[in-house]
PDB file of C-alpha atoms in Angstrom:
ATOM      1  CA  MET A 960      -0.033   0.107   0.025  1.00  0.00           C
ATOM      2  CA  ILE A 961       1.294   3.459  -0.916  1.00  0.00           C
ATOM      3  CA  LYS A 962       1.869   5.792   1.897  1.00  0.00           C
ATOM      4  CA  LEU A 963      -0.207   8.945   2.007  1.00  0.00           C
ATOM      5  CA  ASP A 964       2.771  11.282   1.827  1.00  0.00           C
ATOM      6  CA  ASP A 965       3.757   9.445  -1.465  1.00  0.00           C
ATOM      7  CA  LEU A 966       0.561  10.006  -3.143  1.00  0.00           C
ATOM      8  CA  GLU A 967       0.877  12.616  -5.973  1.00  0.00           C
ATOM      9  CA  VAL A 968      -2.933  13.651  -5.668  1.00  0.00           C
ATOM     10  CA  TYR A 969      -2.028  14.434  -1.977  1.00  0.00           C
ATOM     11  CA  LYS A 970       1.075  16.395  -2.787  1.00  0.00           C
ATOM     12  CA  VAL A 971      -0.559  18.555  -5.339  1.00  0.00           C
ATOM     13  CA  ALA A 972      -3.526  19.187  -2.899  1.00  0.00           C
ATOM     14  CA  LEU A 973      -1.197  20.353  -0.174  1.00  0.00           C
ATOM     15  CA  LYS A 974       0.552  22.741  -2.703  1.00  0.00           C
ATOM     16  CA  ILE A 975      -2.807  24.210  -3.498  1.00  0.00           C
ATOM     17  CA  GLY A 976      -3.398  25.131   0.047  1.00  0.00           C
ATOM     18  CA  ASP A 977       0.247  26.568   0.527  1.00  0.00           C
ATOM     19  CA  ILE A 978      -0.037  28.593  -2.563  1.00  0.00           C
ATOM     20  CA  VAL A 979      -3.577  30.038  -1.544  1.00  0.00           C
ATOM     21  CA  TRP A 980      -2.227  30.854   1.983  1.00  0.00           C
ATOM     22  CA  ASN A 981       0.944  32.601   0.751  1.00  0.00           C
ATOM     23  CA  VAL A 982      -1.399  34.717  -1.462  1.00  0.00           C
ATOM     24  CA  VAL A 983      -4.172  35.596   1.023  1.00  0.00           C
ATOM     25  CA  GLU A 984      -1.813  36.484   3.958  1.00  0.00           C
ATOM     26  CA  LYS A 985      -0.885  39.650   1.772  1.00  0.00           C
ATOM     27  CA  TRP A 986      -4.380  40.937   1.432  1.00  0.00           C
ATOM     28  CA  ASN A 987      -5.721  43.552   3.627  1.00  0.00           C
ATOM     29  CA  TYR A 988      -7.980  42.823   6.661  1.00  0.00           C
ATOM     30  CA  PHE A 989     -11.305  43.050   4.850  1.00  0.00           C
ATOM     31  CA  GLU A 990     -10.184  40.985   1.881  1.00  0.00           C
ATOM     32  CA  ARG A 991      -8.774  38.403   4.278  1.00  0.00           C
ATOM     33  CA  ASP A 992     -11.871  38.338   6.614  1.00  0.00           C
ATOM     34  CA  THR A 993     -14.311  37.944   3.713  1.00  0.00           C
ATOM     35  CA  LEU A 994     -13.170  35.968   0.622  1.00  0.00           C
ATOM     36  CA  GLY A 995      -9.744  35.317   2.128  1.00  0.00           C
ATOM     37  CA  LYS A 996     -11.125  33.086   4.815  1.00  0.00           C
ATOM     38  CA  GLN A 997     -13.380  31.082   2.609  1.00  0.00           C
ATOM     39  CA  ILE A 998     -10.612  30.455  -0.022  1.00  0.00           C
ATOM     40  CA  VAL A 999      -8.144  29.226   2.580  1.00  0.00           C
ATOM     41  CA  ARG A1000     -10.765  26.838   4.141  1.00  0.00           C
ATOM     42  CA  SER A1001     -11.747  25.454   0.780  1.00  0.00           C
ATOM     43  CA  ALA A1002      -8.259  25.057  -0.470  1.00  0.00           C
ATOM     44  CA  ASP A1003      -7.096  23.365   2.750  1.00  0.00           C
ATOM     45  CA  SER A1004     -10.173  21.091   2.684  1.00  0.00           C
ATOM     46  CA  ILE A1005      -8.801  19.633  -0.784  1.00  0.00           C
ATOM     47  CA  ALA A1006      -5.954  17.935   1.063  1.00  0.00           C
ATOM     48  CA  LEU A1007      -7.595  17.371   4.337  1.00  0.00           C
ATOM     49  CA  ASN A1008     -10.392  15.409   2.890  1.00  0.00           C
ATOM     50  CA  ILE A1009      -7.907  13.355   0.827  1.00  0.00           C
ATOM     51  CA  SER A1010      -6.042  12.391   4.244  1.00  0.00           C
ATOM     52  CA  GLU A1011      -9.234  11.773   6.010  1.00  0.00           C
ATOM     53  CA  GLY A1012     -10.638   9.357   3.400  1.00  0.00           C
ATOM     54  CA  TYR A1013      -7.203   7.632   3.246  1.00  0.00           C
ATOM     55  CA  GLY A1014      -7.455   7.003   6.953  1.00  0.00           C
ATOM     56  CA  ARG A1015     -10.749   5.395   6.756  1.00  0.00           C
ATOM     57  CA  PHE A1016     -11.229   1.788   7.194  1.00  0.00           C
ATOM     58  CA  HIS A1017     -13.480   1.004   4.344  1.00  0.00           C
ATOM     59  CA  PHE A1018     -12.940   1.820   0.637  1.00  0.00           C
ATOM     60  CA  ALA A1019     -16.346   3.358   0.108  1.00  0.00           C
ATOM     61  CA  GLU A1020     -15.537   6.099   2.774  1.00  0.00           C
ATOM     62  CA  ASN A1021     -12.231   6.644   1.184  1.00  0.00           C
ATOM     63  CA  ARG A1022     -14.068   7.300  -2.099  1.00  0.00           C
ATOM     64  CA  ASN A1023     -16.650   9.599  -0.470  1.00  0.00           C
ATOM     65  CA  PHE A1024     -13.919  11.658   0.980  1.00  0.00           C
ATOM     66  CA  CYS A1025     -12.308  11.990  -2.397  1.00  0.00           C
ATOM     67  CA  TYR A1026     -15.733  13.245  -3.572  1.00  0.00           C
ATOM     68  CA  TYR A1027     -15.688  15.842  -0.946  1.00  0.00           C
ATOM     69  CA  SER A1028     -12.230  16.832  -1.750  1.00  0.00           C
ATOM     70  CA  ARG A1029     -13.134  17.174  -5.415  1.00  0.00           C
ATOM     71  CA  GLY A1030     -16.127  19.452  -4.478  1.00  0.00           C
ATOM     72  CA  SER A1031     -13.800  21.700  -2.301  1.00  0.00           C
ATOM     73  CA  ALA A1032     -11.406  21.901  -5.524  1.00  0.00           C
ATOM     74  CA  TYR A1033     -14.441  23.160  -7.441  1.00  0.00           C
ATOM     75  CA  GLU A1034     -15.321  25.595  -4.477  1.00  0.00           C
ATOM     76  CA  THR A1035     -11.652  26.783  -4.534  1.00  0.00           C
ATOM     77  CA  SER A1036     -11.735  27.405  -8.323  1.00  0.00           C
ATOM     78  CA  THR A1037     -14.936  29.557  -7.972  1.00  0.00           C
ATOM     79  CA  ALA A1038     -13.316  31.526  -5.095  1.00  0.00           C
ATOM     80  CA  ILE A1039     -10.062  32.203  -7.031  1.00  0.00           C
ATOM     81  CA  HIS A1040     -12.190  33.342 -10.064  1.00  0.00           C
ATOM     82  CA  LYS A1041     -13.856  35.726  -7.708  1.00  0.00           C
ATOM     83  CA  ALA A1042     -10.593  36.792  -6.120  1.00  0.00           C
ATOM     84  CA  TYR A1043      -9.192  37.612  -9.574  1.00  0.00           C
ATOM     85  CA  THR A1044     -12.320  39.447 -10.812  1.00  0.00           C
ATOM     86  CA  ARG A1045     -11.956  41.585  -7.756  1.00  0.00           C
ATOM     87  CA  LYS A1046      -8.311  42.302  -8.723  1.00  0.00           C
ATOM     88  CA  LEU A1047      -6.884  40.317  -5.645  1.00  0.00           C
ATOM     89  CA  LEU A1048      -4.944  37.995  -7.830  1.00  0.00           C
ATOM     90  CA  SER A1049      -2.404  38.824 -10.626  1.00  0.00           C
ATOM     91  CA  ASN A1050      -2.700  36.948 -13.871  1.00  0.00           C
ATOM     92  CA  ASP A1051       0.201  34.766 -12.864  1.00  0.00           C
ATOM     93  CA  GLU A1052      -1.137  33.681  -9.549  1.00  0.00           C
ATOM     94  CA  TYR A1053      -4.701  33.057 -11.084  1.00  0.00           C
ATOM     95  CA  ASN A1054      -3.168  30.953 -13.869  1.00  0.00           C
ATOM     96  CA  ALA A1055      -0.839  29.039 -11.556  1.00  0.00           C
ATOM     97  CA  LEU A1056      -3.683  28.266  -9.175  1.00  0.00           C
ATOM     98  CA  LYS A1057      -6.049  27.348 -12.138  1.00  0.00           C
ATOM     99  CA  GLU A1058      -3.246  25.009 -13.724  1.00  0.00           C
ATOM    100  CA  LYS A1059      -2.702  23.364 -10.195  1.00  0.00           C
ATOM    101  CA  LEU A1060      -6.453  22.695  -9.722  1.00  0.00           C
ATOM    102  CA  ASN A1061      -6.968  21.323 -13.239  1.00  0.00           C
ATOM    103  CA  LEU A1062      -4.073  18.923 -12.548  1.00  0.00           C
ATOM    104  CA  TYR A1063      -5.498  18.022  -9.173  1.00  0.00           C
ATOM    105  CA  LEU A1064      -8.755  17.215 -10.693  1.00  0.00           C
ATOM    106  CA  LYS A1065      -7.283  14.836 -13.182  1.00  0.00           C
ATOM    107  CA  LEU A1066      -5.225  13.259 -10.405  1.00  0.00           C
ATOM    108  CA  VAL A1067      -8.334  12.883  -7.944  1.00  0.00           C
ATOM    109  CA  ASN A1068     -10.365  11.364 -10.803  1.00  0.00           C
ATOM    110  CA  ALA A1069      -7.735   8.771 -11.469  1.00  0.00           C
ATOM    111  CA  TYR A1070      -7.248   8.026  -7.792  1.00  0.00           C
ATOM    112  CA  ILE A1071     -11.129   7.472  -7.363  1.00  0.00           C
ATOM    113  CA  ARG A1072     -10.976   4.997 -10.142  1.00  0.00           C
ATOM    114  CA  SER A1073      -8.168   3.279  -8.564  1.00  0.00           C
ATOM    115  CA  ILE A1074      -9.986   2.837  -5.251  1.00  0.00           C
ATOM    116  CA  GLY A1075     -12.718   0.984  -7.144  1.00  0.00           C
ATOM    117  CA  ASN A1076     -14.771  -1.346  -5.332  1.00  0.00           C
ATOM    118  CA  ASN A1077     -12.043  -3.439  -3.620  1.00  0.00           C
ATOM    119  CA  GLY A1078     -10.181  -0.853  -1.402  1.00  0.00           C
ATOM    120  CA  ASN A1079      -6.991  -0.679  -3.232  1.00  0.00           C
ATOM    121  CA  LYS A1080      -4.919   2.391  -2.377  1.00  0.00           C
ATOM    122  CA  LYS A1081      -2.759   2.983  -5.330  1.00  0.00           C
TER     123      LYS A1081
END
């Protein structure tokens, strides 16, 4: 069985949370208190749900937490779009985050398929 820290989907999810944190911590109080808190929570939830699912006993629970994680990725995508249109993200920051999120979505879908119905953690 592959360790959680070795899963590429988990590594990318962690990176997304770190990138979001580093961007949001530079925002002013109002921006951090409104959209900032939401985007940090949703971005952190991506990796947190992967790890919680990984630690669950049954493969179906693992898969469900992957679905929650994927939902958090879509929520994060919407939040970064809002941040970009409100001029809180530069073009480079926005594009880098979108690229990471798109990569994550491909990886999590593959990971969900690998879990299948037999509990394999590939």
